[in-house]
């Protein structure tokens, strides 16, 4: 058996890009995913892009025996956990499902890791842990005040990791609080592929550009920002994937002698308004993207962007791509696969 990294949620948008980066570094990967918000064809896309075969498990990670089976059948040396529900809106409507699913997956992974003596985990957290930022740029030491159950599951998950790290110095955890991922794989064969009408900005805009949706609804026009629309920190999914690989490598490098828990922001460190993103997509697609202003979403911050100094220092990681790169790659993916992984 080859020593491998278990990527839970490895068929998802960020997970799949991270798997590619690991494979490109000749690091063996096992994917575990329930494919509830992804597609088995992602695995084929990963294999076609990298020219490598990937072992994957279609499993419900809330079932501990399933998690145990993966560890029994493979030599896992570290875990990257992307698995979980991620819709802010749905989390407020179905909090129990969010708490149960997101926490149970992490607890199962950690329990089985403990049984098997595997002590390194990189956790996908989120900028939603901060809620409405008190000051900008957002720093890791800022207050955590999530405004929805989704964000709460991330705060609670980090709490669990912190407490566990204190109980036994063999544990080493890095939690990556990511801001807004954008873009797709350079090949155009892997990208964000939401089920139904997209919640997030970029897939919504590209579906308008390609004619599947009629116009973008911009949530709010009177925020205290330069043009009245809300400002977020967008980073290329490839940069985010690099950040996950750098974090895993950091944990596995014994000379770092790292033990405990560390939370790091991953973003570009810059803020862009909804209108700025829309204009960038118009330039790249050469199309006019119609929009209308609608009500703000409840709890939405006017402005949020990250301080990425800590991640730079800790991991030696730095984002490489510009907004134009992100829009170009998203558009390339959307044009090549207008129906996601469905060819029809
Ligand atoms: N947004 C928008 N219309 C949409 C989706 C998003 O105006 O259909 C805006 C939203 O207000 C925010 C930005 O786009 O300023 C990013 O929203 P998203 O939901 O993608 O991420 P988050 O709010 O979690 O940062």
PDB file of N, CA, C and O in Angstrom, residues 18-43:
ATOM      1  N   UNK A  18      -7.720  20.650  -5.507  1.00  0.00           N
ATOM      2  CA  UNK A  18      -6.651  20.289  -4.563  1.00  0.00           C
ATOM      3  C   UNK A  18      -6.097  18.905  -4.884  1.00  0.00           C
ATOM      4  O   UNK A  18      -4.878  18.681  -4.845  1.00  0.00           O
ATOM      5  N   UNK A  19      -7.005  17.974  -5.228  1.00  0.00           N
ATOM      6  CA  UNK A  19      -6.568  16.619  -5.597  1.00  0.00           C
ATOM      7  C   UNK A  19      -5.592  16.689  -6.777  1.00  0.00           C
ATOM      8  O   UNK A  19      -4.546  16.032  -6.781  1.00  0.00           O
ATOM      9  N   UNK A  20      -5.917  17.513  -7.766  1.00  0.00           N
ATOM     10  CA  UNK A  20      -5.036  17.643  -8.936  1.00  0.00           C
ATOM     11  C   UNK A  20      -3.643  18.125  -8.520  1.00  0.00           C
ATOM     12  O   UNK A  20      -2.623  17.583  -8.940  1.00  0.00           O
ATOM     13  N   UNK A  21      -3.610  19.123  -7.655  1.00  0.00           N
ATOM     14  CA  UNK A  21      -2.310  19.656  -7.185  1.00  0.00           C
ATOM     15  C   UNK A  21      -1.507  18.577  -6.452  1.00  0.00           C
ATOM     16  O   UNK A  21      -0.289  18.494  -6.615  1.00  0.00           O
ATOM     17  N   UNK A  22      -2.183  17.788  -5.629  1.00  0.00           N
ATOM     18  CA  UNK A  22      -1.485  16.728  -4.889  1.00  0.00           C
ATOM     19  C   UNK A  22      -0.916  15.702  -5.874  1.00  0.00           C
ATOM     20  O   UNK A  22       0.256  15.316  -5.782  1.00  0.00           O
ATOM     21  N   UNK A  23      -1.742  15.290  -6.837  1.00  0.00           N
ATOM     22  CA  UNK A  23      -1.297  14.288  -7.817  1.00  0.00           C
ATOM     23  C   UNK A  23      -0.131  14.818  -8.642  1.00  0.00           C
ATOM     24  O   UNK A  23       0.810  14.085  -8.951  1.00  0.00           O
ATOM     25  N   UNK A  24      -0.187  16.104  -8.970  1.00  0.00           N
ATOM     26  CA  UNK A  24       0.900  16.699  -9.751  1.00  0.00           C
ATOM     27  C   UNK A  24       2.213  16.712  -8.967  1.00  0.00           C
ATOM     28  O   UNK A  24       3.283  16.814  -9.555  1.00  0.00           O
ATOM     29  N   UNK A  25       2.093  16.644  -7.645  1.00  0.00           N
ATOM     30  CA  UNK A  25       3.305  16.581  -6.814  1.00  0.00           C
ATOM     31  C   UNK A  25       3.668  15.146  -6.471  1.00  0.00           C
ATOM     32  O   UNK A  25       4.454  14.904  -5.539  1.00  0.00           O
ATOM     33  N   UNK A  26       3.030  14.194  -7.160  1.00  0.00           N
ATOM     34  CA  UNK A  26       3.263  12.769  -6.911  1.00  0.00           C
ATOM     35  C   UNK A  26       2.889  12.339  -5.500  1.00  0.00           C
ATOM     36  O   UNK A  26       3.519  11.444  -4.929  1.00  0.00           O
ATOM     37  N   UNK A  27       1.920  13.011  -4.940  1.00  0.00           N
ATOM     38  CA  UNK A  27       1.395  12.597  -3.638  1.00  0.00           C
ATOM     39  C   UNK A  27       0.143  11.766  -3.911  1.00  0.00           C
ATOM     40  O   UNK A  27      -0.737  12.204  -4.664  1.00  0.00           O
ATOM     41  N   UNK A  28       0.093  10.562  -3.356  1.00  0.00           N
ATOM     42  CA  UNK A  28      -1.058   9.692  -3.589  1.00  0.00           C
ATOM     43  C   UNK A  28      -2.293  10.194  -2.855  1.00  0.00           C
ATOM     44  O   UNK A  28      -2.185  10.706  -1.738  1.00  0.00           O
ATOM     45  N   UNK A  29      -3.445   9.999  -3.491  1.00  0.00           N
ATOM     46  CA  UNK A  29      -4.685  10.552  -2.953  1.00  0.00           C
ATOM     47  C   UNK A  29      -5.776   9.491  -2.927  1.00  0.00           C
ATOM     48  O   UNK A  29      -5.888   8.683  -3.852  1.00  0.00           O
ATOM     49  N   UNK A  30      -6.564   9.496  -1.875  1.00  0.00           N
ATOM     50  CA  UNK A  30      -7.810   8.731  -1.838  1.00  0.00           C
ATOM     51  C   UNK A  30      -8.929   9.766  -1.699  1.00  0.00           C
ATOM     52  O   UNK A  30      -8.884  10.604  -0.800  1.00  0.00           O
ATOM     53  N   UNK A  31      -9.921   9.686  -2.584  1.00  0.00           N
ATOM     54  CA  UNK A  31     -11.059  10.607  -2.495  1.00  0.00           C
ATOM     55  C   UNK A  31     -12.216   9.898  -1.796  1.00  0.00           C
ATOM     56  O   UNK A  31     -12.532   8.751  -2.105  1.00  0.00           O
ATOM     57  N   UNK A  32     -12.837  10.586  -0.839  1.00  0.00           N
ATOM     58  CA  UNK A  32     -14.089  10.089  -0.254  1.00  0.00           C
ATOM     59  C   UNK A  32     -15.124  11.191  -0.417  1.00  0.00           C
ATOM     60  O   UNK A  32     -14.879  12.338  -0.030  1.00  0.00           O
ATOM     61  N   UNK A  33     -16.255  10.849  -1.005  1.00  0.00           N
ATOM     62  CA  UNK A  33     -17.268  11.876  -1.279  1.00  0.00           C
ATOM     63  C   UNK A  33     -18.616  11.172  -1.390  1.00  0.00           C
ATOM     64  O   UNK A  33     -18.683  10.042  -1.881  1.00  0.00           O
ATOM     65  N   UNK A  34     -19.679  11.828  -0.932  1.00  0.00           N
ATOM     66  CA  UNK A  34     -21.002  11.198  -1.119  1.00  0.00           C
ATOM     67  C   UNK A  34     -21.655  11.647  -2.425  1.00  0.00           C
ATOM     68  O   UNK A  34     -22.749  11.208  -2.766  1.00  0.00           O
ATOM     69  N   UNK A  35     -20.987  12.519  -3.156  1.00  0.00           N
ATOM     70  CA  UNK A  35     -21.437  13.017  -4.462  1.00  0.00           C
ATOM     71  C   UNK A  35     -22.811  13.693  -4.387  1.00  0.00           C
ATOM     72  O   UNK A  35     -23.510  13.794  -5.386  1.00  0.00           O
ATOM     73  N   UNK A  36     -23.179  14.156  -3.193  1.00  0.00           N
ATOM     74  CA  UNK A  36     -24.497  14.790  -3.056  1.00  0.00           C
ATOM     75  C   UNK A  36     -24.531  16.142  -3.757  1.00  0.00           C
ATOM     76  O   UNK A  36     -25.574  16.573  -4.230  1.00  0.00           O
ATOM     77  N   UNK A  37     -23.377  16.828  -3.791  1.00  0.00           N
ATOM     78  CA  UNK A  37     -23.340  18.116  -4.486  1.00  0.00           C
ATOM     79  C   UNK A  37     -22.160  18.139  -5.454  1.00  0.00           C
ATOM     80  O   UNK A  37     -21.505  19.149  -5.655  1.00  0.00           O
ATOM     81  N   UNK A  38     -21.874  16.951  -6.028  1.00  0.00           N
ATOM     82  CA  UNK A  38     -20.792  16.858  -7.012  1.00  0.00           C
ATOM     83  C   UNK A  38     -21.175  15.737  -7.972  1.00  0.00           C
ATOM     84  O   UNK A  38     -22.317  15.292  -7.978  1.00  0.00           O
ATOM     85  N   UNK A  39     -20.217  15.281  -8.731  1.00  0.00           N
ATOM     86  CA  UNK A  39     -20.556  14.345  -9.795  1.00  0.00           C
ATOM     87  C   UNK A  39     -19.436  13.324  -9.928  1.00  0.00           C
ATOM     88  O   UNK A  39     -18.259  13.688  -9.870  1.00  0.00           O
ATOM     89  N   UNK A  40     -19.806  12.050 -10.145  1.00  0.00           N
ATOM     90  CA  UNK A  40     -18.786  11.006 -10.293  1.00  0.00           C
ATOM     91  C   UNK A  40     -17.875  11.306 -11.499  1.00  0.00           C
ATOM     92  O   UNK A  40     -16.732  10.866 -11.534  1.00  0.00           O
ATOM     93  N   UNK A  41     -18.402  12.076 -12.452  1.00  0.00           N
ATOM     94  CA  UNK A  41     -17.590  12.390 -13.633  1.00  0.00           C
ATOM     95  C   UNK A  41     -16.422  13.317 -13.310  1.00  0.00           C
ATOM     96  O   UNK A  41     -15.490  13.449 -14.104  1.00  0.00           O
ATOM     97  N   UNK A  42     -16.477  13.937 -12.136  1.00  0.00           N
ATOM     98  CA  UNK A  42     -15.329  14.749 -11.684  1.00  0.00           C
ATOM     99  C   UNK A  42     -14.092  13.856 -11.586  1.00  0.00           C
ATOM    100  O   UNK A  42     -12.985  14.267 -11.945  1.00  0.00           O
ATOM    101  N   UNK A  43     -14.300  12.634 -11.118  1.00  0.00           N
ATOM    102  CA  UNK A  43     -13.163  11.712 -10.969  1.00  0.00           C
ATOM    103  C   UNK A  43     -12.522  11.448 -12.341  1.00  0.00           C
ATOM    104  O   UNK A  43     -11.302  11.461 -12.480  1.00  0.00           O
TER     105      UNK A  43
END
